[in-house]
mmCIF file of C-alpha atoms and ligand atoms in Angstrom:
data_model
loop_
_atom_site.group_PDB
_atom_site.id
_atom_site.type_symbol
_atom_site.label_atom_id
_atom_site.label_comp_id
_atom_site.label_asym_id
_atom_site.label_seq_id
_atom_site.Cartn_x
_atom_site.Cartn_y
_atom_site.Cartn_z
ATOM 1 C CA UNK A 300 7.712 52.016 -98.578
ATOM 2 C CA UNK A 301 8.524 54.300 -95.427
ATOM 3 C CA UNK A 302 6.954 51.484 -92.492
ATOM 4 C CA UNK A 303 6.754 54.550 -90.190
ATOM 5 C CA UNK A 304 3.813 56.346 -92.327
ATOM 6 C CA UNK A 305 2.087 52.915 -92.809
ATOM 7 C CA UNK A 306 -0.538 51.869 -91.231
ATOM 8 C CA UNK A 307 -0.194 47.977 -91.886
ATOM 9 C CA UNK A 308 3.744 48.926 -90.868
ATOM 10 C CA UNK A 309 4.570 48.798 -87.239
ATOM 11 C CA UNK A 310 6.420 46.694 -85.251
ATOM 12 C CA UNK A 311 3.165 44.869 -83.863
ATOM 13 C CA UNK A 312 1.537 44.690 -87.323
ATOM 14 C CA UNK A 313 3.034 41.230 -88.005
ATOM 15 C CA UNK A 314 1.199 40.467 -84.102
ATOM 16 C CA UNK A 315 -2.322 40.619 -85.850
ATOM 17 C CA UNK A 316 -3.483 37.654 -87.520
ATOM 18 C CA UNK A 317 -3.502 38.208 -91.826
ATOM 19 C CA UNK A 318 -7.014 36.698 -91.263
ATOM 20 C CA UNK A 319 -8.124 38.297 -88.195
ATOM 21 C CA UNK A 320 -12.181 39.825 -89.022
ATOM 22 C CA UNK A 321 -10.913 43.178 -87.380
ATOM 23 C CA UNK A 322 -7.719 43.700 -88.639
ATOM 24 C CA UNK A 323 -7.730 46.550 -90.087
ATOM 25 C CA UNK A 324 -8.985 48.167 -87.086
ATOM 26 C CA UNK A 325 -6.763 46.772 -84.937
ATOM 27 C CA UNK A 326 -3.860 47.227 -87.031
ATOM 28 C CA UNK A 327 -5.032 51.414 -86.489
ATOM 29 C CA UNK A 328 -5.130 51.307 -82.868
ATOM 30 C CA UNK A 329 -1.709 49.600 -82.599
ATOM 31 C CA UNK A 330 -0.512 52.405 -85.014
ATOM 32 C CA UNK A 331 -2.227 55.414 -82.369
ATOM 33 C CA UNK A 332 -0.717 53.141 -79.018
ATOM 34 C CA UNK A 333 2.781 53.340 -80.885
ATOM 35 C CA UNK A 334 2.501 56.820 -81.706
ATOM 36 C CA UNK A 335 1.453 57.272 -78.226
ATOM 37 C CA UNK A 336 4.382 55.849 -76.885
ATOM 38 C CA UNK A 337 6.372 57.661 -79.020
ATOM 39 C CA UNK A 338 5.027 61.006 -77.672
ATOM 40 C CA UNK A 339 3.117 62.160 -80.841
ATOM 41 C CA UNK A 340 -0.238 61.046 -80.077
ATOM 42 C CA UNK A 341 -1.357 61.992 -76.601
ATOM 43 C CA UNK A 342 -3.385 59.284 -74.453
ATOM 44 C CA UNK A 343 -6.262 61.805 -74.726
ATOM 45 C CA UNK A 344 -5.952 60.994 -78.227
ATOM 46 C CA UNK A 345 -6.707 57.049 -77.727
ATOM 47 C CA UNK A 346 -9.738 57.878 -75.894
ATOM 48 C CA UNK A 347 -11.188 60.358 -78.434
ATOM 49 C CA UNK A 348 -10.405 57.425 -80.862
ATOM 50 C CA UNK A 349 -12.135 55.028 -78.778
ATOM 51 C CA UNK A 350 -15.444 57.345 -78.786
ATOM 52 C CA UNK A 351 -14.888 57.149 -82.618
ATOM 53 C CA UNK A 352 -14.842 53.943 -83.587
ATOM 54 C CA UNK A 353 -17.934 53.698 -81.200
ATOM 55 C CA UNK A 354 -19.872 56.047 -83.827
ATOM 56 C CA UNK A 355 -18.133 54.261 -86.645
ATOM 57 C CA UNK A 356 -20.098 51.250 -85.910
ATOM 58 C CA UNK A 357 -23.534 52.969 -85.463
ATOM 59 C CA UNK A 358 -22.361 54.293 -89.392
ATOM 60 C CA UNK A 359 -21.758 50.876 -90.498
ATOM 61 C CA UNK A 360 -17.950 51.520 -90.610
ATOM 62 C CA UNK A 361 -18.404 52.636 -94.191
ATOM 63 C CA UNK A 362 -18.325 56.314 -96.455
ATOM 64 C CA UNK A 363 -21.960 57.118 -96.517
ATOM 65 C CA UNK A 364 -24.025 58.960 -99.149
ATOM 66 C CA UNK A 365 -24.450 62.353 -96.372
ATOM 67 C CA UNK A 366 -20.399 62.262 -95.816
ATOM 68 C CA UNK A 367 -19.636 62.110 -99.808
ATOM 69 C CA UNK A 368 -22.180 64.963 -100.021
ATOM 70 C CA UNK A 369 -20.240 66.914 -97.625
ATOM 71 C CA UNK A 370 -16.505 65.656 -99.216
ATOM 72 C CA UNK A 371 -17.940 66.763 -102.494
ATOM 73 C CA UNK A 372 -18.426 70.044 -100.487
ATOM 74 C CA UNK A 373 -15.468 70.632 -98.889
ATOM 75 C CA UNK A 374 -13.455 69.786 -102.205
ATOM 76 C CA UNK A 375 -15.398 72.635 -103.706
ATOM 77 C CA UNK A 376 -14.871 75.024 -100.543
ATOM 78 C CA UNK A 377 -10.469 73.802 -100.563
ATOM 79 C CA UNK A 378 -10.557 74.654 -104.398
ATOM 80 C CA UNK A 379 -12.579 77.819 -104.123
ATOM 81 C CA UNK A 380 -10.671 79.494 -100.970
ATOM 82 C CA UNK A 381 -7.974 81.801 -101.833
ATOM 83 C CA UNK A 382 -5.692 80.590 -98.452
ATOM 84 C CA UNK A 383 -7.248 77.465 -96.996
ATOM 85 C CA UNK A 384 -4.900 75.702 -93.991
ATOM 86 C CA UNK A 385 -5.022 71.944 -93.321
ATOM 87 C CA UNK A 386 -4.965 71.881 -89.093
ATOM 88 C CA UNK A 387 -3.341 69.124 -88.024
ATOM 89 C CA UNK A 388 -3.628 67.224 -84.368
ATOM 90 C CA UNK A 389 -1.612 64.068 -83.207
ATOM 91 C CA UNK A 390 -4.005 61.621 -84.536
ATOM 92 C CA UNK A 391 -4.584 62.765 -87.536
ATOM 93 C CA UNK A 392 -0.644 62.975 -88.111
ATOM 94 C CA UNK A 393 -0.832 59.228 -87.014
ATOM 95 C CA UNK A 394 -3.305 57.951 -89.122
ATOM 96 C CA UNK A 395 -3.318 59.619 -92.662
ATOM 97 C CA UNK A 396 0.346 61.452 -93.103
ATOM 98 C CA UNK A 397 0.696 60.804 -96.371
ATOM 99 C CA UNK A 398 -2.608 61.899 -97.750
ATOM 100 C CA UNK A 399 -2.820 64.790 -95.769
ATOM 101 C CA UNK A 400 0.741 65.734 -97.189
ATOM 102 C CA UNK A 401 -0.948 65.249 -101.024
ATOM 103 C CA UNK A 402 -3.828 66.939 -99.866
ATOM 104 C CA UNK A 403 -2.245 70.166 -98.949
ATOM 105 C CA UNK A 404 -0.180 70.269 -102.288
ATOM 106 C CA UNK A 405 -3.202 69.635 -104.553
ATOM 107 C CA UNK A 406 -5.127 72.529 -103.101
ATOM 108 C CA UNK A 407 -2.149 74.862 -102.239
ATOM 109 C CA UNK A 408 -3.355 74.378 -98.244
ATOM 110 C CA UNK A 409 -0.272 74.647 -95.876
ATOM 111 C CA UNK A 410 -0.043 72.103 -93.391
ATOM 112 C CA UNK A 411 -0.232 73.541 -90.146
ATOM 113 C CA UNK A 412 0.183 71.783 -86.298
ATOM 114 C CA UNK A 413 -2.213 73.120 -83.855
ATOM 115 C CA UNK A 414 -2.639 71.072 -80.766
ATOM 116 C CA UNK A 415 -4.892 70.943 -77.205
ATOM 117 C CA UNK A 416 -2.193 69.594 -75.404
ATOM 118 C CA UNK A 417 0.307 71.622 -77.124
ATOM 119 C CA UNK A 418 4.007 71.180 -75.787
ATOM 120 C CA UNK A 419 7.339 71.464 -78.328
ATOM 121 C CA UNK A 420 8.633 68.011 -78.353
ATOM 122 C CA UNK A 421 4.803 67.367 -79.861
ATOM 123 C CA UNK A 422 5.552 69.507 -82.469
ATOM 124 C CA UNK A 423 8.619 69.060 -83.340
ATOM 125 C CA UNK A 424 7.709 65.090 -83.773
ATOM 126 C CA UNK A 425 4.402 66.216 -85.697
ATOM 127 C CA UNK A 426 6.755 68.241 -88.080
ATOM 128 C CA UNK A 427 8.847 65.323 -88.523
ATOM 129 C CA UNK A 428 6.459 62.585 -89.507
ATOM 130 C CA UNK A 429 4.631 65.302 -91.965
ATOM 131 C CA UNK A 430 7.945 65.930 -93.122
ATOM 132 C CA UNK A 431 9.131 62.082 -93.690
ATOM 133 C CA UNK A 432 5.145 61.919 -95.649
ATOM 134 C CA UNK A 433 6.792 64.394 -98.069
ATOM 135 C CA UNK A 434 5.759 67.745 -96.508
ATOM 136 C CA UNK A 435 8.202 70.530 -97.868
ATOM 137 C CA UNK A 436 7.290 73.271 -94.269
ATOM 138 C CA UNK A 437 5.016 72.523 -91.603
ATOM 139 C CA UNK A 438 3.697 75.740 -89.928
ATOM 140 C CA UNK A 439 2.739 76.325 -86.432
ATOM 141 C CA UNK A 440 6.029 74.966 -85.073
ATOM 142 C CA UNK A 441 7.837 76.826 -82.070
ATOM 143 C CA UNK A 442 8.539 80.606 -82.674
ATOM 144 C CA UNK A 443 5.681 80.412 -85.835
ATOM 145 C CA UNK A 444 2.682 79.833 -83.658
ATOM 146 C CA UNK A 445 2.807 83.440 -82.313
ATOM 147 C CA UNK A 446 0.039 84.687 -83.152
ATOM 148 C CA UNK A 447 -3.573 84.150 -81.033
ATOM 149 C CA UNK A 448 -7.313 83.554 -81.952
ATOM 150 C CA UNK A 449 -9.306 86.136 -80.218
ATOM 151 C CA UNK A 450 -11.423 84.362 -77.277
ATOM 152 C CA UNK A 451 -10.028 81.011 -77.173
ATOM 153 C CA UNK A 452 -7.882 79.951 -74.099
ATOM 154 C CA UNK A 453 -6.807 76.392 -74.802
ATOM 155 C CA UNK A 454 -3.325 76.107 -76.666
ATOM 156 C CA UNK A 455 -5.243 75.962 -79.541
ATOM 157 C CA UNK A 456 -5.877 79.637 -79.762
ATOM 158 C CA UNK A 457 -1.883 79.794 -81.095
ATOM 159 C CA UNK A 458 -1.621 79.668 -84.269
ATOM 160 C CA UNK A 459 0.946 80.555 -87.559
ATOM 161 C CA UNK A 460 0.569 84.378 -88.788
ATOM 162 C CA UNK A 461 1.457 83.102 -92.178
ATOM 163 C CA UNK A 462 -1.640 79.895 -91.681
ATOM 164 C CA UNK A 463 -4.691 79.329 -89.670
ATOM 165 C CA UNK A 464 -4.700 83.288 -88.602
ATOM 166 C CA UNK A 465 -5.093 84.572 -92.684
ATOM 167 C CA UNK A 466 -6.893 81.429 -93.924
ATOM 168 C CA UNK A 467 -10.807 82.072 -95.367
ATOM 169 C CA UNK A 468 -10.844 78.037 -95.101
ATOM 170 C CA UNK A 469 -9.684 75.716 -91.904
ATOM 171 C CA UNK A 470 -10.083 71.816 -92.566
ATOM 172 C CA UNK A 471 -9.587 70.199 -89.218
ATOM 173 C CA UNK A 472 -10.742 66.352 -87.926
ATOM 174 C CA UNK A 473 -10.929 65.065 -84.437
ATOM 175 C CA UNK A 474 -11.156 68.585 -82.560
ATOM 176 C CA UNK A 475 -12.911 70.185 -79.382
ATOM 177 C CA UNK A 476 -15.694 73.074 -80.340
ATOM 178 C CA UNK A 477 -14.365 75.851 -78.848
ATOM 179 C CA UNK A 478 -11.822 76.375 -81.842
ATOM 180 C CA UNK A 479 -14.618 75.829 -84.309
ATOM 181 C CA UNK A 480 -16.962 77.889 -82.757
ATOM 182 C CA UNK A 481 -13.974 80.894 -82.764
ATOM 183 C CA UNK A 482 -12.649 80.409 -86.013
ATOM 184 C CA UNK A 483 -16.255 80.473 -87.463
ATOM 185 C CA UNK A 484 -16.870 83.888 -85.210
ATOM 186 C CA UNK A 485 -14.174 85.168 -87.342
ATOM 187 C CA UNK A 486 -15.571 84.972 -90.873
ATOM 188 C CA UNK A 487 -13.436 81.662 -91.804
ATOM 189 C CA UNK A 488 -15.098 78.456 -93.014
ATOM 190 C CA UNK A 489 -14.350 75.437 -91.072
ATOM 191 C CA UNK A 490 -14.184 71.914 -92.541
ATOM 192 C CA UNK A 491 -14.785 69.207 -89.824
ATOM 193 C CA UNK A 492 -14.467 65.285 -89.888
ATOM 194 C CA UNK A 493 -16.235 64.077 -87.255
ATOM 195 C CA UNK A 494 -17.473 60.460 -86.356
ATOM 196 C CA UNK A 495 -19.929 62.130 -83.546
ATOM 197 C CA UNK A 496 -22.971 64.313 -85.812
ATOM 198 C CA UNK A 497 -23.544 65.606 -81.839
ATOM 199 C CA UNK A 498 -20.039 66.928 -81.138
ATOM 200 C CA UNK A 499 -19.890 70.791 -80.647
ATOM 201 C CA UNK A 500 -17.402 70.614 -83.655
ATOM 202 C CA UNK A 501 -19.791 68.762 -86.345
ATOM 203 C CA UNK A 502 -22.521 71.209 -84.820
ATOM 204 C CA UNK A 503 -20.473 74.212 -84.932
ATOM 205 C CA UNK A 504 -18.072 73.544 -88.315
ATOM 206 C CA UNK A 505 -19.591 75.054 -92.162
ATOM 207 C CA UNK A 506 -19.060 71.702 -93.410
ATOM 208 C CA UNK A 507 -19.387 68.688 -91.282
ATOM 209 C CA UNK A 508 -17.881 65.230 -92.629
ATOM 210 C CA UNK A 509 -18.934 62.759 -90.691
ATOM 211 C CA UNK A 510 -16.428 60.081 -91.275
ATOM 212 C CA UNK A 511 -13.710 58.159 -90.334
ATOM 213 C CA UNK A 512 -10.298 60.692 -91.421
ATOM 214 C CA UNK A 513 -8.858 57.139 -92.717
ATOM 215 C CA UNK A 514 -11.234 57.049 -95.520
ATOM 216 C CA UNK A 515 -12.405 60.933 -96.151
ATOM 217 C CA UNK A 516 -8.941 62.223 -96.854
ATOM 218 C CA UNK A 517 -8.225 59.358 -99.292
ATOM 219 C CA UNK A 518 -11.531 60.331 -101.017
ATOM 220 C CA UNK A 519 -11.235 63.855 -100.149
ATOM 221 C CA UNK A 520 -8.116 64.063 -102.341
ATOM 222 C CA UNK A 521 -9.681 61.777 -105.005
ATOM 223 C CA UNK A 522 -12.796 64.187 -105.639
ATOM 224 C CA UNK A 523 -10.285 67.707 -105.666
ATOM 225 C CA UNK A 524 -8.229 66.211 -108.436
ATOM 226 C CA UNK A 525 -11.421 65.162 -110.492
ATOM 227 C CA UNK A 526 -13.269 68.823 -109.979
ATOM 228 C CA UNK A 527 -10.097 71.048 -110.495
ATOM 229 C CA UNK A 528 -11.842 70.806 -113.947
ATOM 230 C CA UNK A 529 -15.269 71.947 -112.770
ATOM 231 C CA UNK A 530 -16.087 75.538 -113.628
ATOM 232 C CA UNK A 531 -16.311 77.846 -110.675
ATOM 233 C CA UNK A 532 -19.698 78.686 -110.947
ATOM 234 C CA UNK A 533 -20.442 74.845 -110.475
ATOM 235 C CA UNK A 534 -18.148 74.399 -107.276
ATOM 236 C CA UNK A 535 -19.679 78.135 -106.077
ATOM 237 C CA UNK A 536 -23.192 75.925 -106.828
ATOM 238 C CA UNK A 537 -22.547 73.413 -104.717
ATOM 239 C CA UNK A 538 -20.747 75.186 -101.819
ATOM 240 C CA UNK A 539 -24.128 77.699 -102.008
ATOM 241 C CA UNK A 540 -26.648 74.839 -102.037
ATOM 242 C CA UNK A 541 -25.534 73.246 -99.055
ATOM 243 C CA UNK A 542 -27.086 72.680 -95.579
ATOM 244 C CA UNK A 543 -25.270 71.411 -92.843
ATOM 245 C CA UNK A 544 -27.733 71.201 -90.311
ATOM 246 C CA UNK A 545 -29.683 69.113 -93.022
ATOM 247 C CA UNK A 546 -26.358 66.721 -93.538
ATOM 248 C CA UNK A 547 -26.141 66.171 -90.091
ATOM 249 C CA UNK A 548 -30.118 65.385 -89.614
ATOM 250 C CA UNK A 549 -29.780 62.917 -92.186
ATOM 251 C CA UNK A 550 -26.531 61.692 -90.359
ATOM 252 C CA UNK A 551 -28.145 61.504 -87.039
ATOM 253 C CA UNK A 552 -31.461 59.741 -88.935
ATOM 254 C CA UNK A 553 -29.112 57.136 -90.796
ATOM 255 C CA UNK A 554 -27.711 56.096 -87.749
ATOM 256 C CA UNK A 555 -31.450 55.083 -86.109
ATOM 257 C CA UNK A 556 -32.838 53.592 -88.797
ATOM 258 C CA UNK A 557 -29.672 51.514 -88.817
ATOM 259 C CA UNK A 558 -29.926 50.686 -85.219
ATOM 260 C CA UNK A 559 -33.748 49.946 -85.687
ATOM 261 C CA UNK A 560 -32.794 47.484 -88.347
ATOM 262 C CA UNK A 561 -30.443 45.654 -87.131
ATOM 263 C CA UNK A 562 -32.659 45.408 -83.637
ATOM 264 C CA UNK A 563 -35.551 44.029 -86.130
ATOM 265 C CA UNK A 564 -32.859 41.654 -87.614
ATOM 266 C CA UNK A 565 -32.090 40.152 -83.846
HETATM 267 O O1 LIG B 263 -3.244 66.059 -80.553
HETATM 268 P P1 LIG B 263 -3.994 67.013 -79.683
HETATM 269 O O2 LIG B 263 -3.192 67.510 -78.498
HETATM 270 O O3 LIG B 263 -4.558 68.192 -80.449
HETATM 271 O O4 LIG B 263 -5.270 66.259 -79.051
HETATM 272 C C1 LIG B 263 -6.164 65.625 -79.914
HETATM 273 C C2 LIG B 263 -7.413 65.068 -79.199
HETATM 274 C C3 LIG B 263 -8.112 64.116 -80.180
HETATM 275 C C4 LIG B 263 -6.974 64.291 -77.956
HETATM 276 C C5 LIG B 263 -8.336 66.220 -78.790
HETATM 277 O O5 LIG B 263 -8.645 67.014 -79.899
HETATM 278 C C6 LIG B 263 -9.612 65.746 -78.123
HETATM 279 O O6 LIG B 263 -9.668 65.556 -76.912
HETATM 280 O O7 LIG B 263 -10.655 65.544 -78.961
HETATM 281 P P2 LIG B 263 -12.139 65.142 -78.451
HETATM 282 O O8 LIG B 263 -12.759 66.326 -77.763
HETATM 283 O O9 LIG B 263 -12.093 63.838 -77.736
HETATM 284 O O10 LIG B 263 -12.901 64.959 -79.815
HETATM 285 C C7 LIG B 263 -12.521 64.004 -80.748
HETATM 286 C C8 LIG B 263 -13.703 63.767 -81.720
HETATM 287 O O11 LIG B 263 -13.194 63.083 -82.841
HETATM 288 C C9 LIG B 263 -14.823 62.893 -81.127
HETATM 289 O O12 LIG B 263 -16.087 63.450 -81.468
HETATM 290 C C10 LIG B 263 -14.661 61.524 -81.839
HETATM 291 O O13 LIG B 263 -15.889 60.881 -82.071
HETATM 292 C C11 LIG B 263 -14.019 61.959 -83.144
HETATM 293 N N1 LIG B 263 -13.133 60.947 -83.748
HETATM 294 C C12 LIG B 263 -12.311 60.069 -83.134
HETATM 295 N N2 LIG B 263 -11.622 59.308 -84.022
HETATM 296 C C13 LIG B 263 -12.010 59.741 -85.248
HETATM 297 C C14 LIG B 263 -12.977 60.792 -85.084
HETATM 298 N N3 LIG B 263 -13.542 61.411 -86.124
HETATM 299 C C15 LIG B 263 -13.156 61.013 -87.369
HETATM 300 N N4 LIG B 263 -12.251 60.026 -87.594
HETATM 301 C C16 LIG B 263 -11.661 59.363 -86.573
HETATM 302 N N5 LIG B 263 -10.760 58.397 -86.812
#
């Protein structure tokens, strides 16, 4: 296996203890600091992940019932839209390459980059490490991010004619609101993953995941390959039936009955 797309790869991997209690976690920041250093992940980007594994701890660091209702969701919403775009930033090219690459072939969803601190050489390195997960074209790189989402005036508002400014469907993760809030203003759906039920983003997106990206997209892929079988009027069901303010409530009241617990259990 490619070390490069590998989380447990990495030249510091073999640093962290087998045994250590938070490996795993560890083993993902070393992954974002290398990337970092690199010059794919900005140091922006280590912050925003820092504020998310804060929220990952209120959530128990686990897949809850509210974020496989809204995975459920979203698989519907990827299978149902006729030109859905997978947006991708630098950490979630760091941290889940390979599934986002699978992702975008099982539901026909065109990778694109689309960055906040948006620069060439970010790009370009994006493209390569989607490309070295298997990605056949990356959009949104140099010359194709020419066109411009109406209102916006971070970098983010460029974007691929041929992705993100024809999609009816725009699954993003670890994003600032303003994008959501424009793309939404212009008819598309927006798919979030969000650790933070508070953010602007999870607020502002159709469908809110809130979840770590390291274990939605795994299960996010899972769940479209088991209901590419499902009729339509079943996904069309479940995308109609659901209430993301009411996901996020019951987000936002898992989270304090948690805390109240575990300041009972002290
Ligand atoms: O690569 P770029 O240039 O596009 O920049 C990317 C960053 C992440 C730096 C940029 O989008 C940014 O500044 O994001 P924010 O505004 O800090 O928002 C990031 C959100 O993602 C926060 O609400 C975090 O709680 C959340 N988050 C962080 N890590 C994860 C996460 N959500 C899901 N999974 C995570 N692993």
């Amino acid at each position: 296996m490619d070390s490069s797309h590998d989380i447990k790869g990495g030249s510091i991997g073999n640093l962290v203890p087998e045994n250590h209690p938070r490996r795993e976690s560890l083993l993902v920041r070393e992954r974002l600091t290398e990337l970092m250093q690199e010059g794919s992940v900005v140091p922006q980007g280590l912050i925003a992940h820092g504020r998310g594994e804060c929220f990952d701890y209120l959530l128990g660091e686990k897949t809850n019932d509210f974020a496989m209702k809204s995975i459920d969701v979203s698989a519907a919403l990827l299978l149902m839209s006729s030109h859905p775009v997978i947006s991708v930033n630098g950490n979630m090219a760091a941290l889940t390459p390979r599934e986002l690459v699978q992702l975008s072939k099982e539901t026909n969803a065109p990778l694109e980059v689309n960055l906040f601190y948006r620069n060439n050489e970010r790009e370009i390195k994006i493209e390569r490490i989607l490309k070295e997960a298997g990605a056949e074209e990356v959009l949104g790189v140099g010359e194709d991010a020419s066109a411009t989402i109406p209102e916006l005036f971070s970098e983010r508002r460029r974007v691929s004619p041929r992705g993100i400014l024809v999609a009816d469907t725009v699954f993003l993760a670890m994003e600032d609101g303003d994008r959501t809030e424009a793309l939404v203003k212009m008819g598309k759906k927006v798919i979030a993953v969000d650790l933070n039920p508070l953010s602007r983003t999870a607020m502002k997106a159709s469908v809110t995941i809130v979840d770590n990206v390291i274990r939605t997209i795994p299960l996010l892929l899972k769940r479209v390959q088991e209901m590419k079988s499902k009729r339509k009027d079943e996904l069309l069901h479940m995308i109609n039936s659901f209430d993301n303010r009411e996901n996020l409530r019951e987000a936002l009241q898992f989270m304090s009955r948690r805390l109240n617990q575990l300041a009972l259990s002290l």
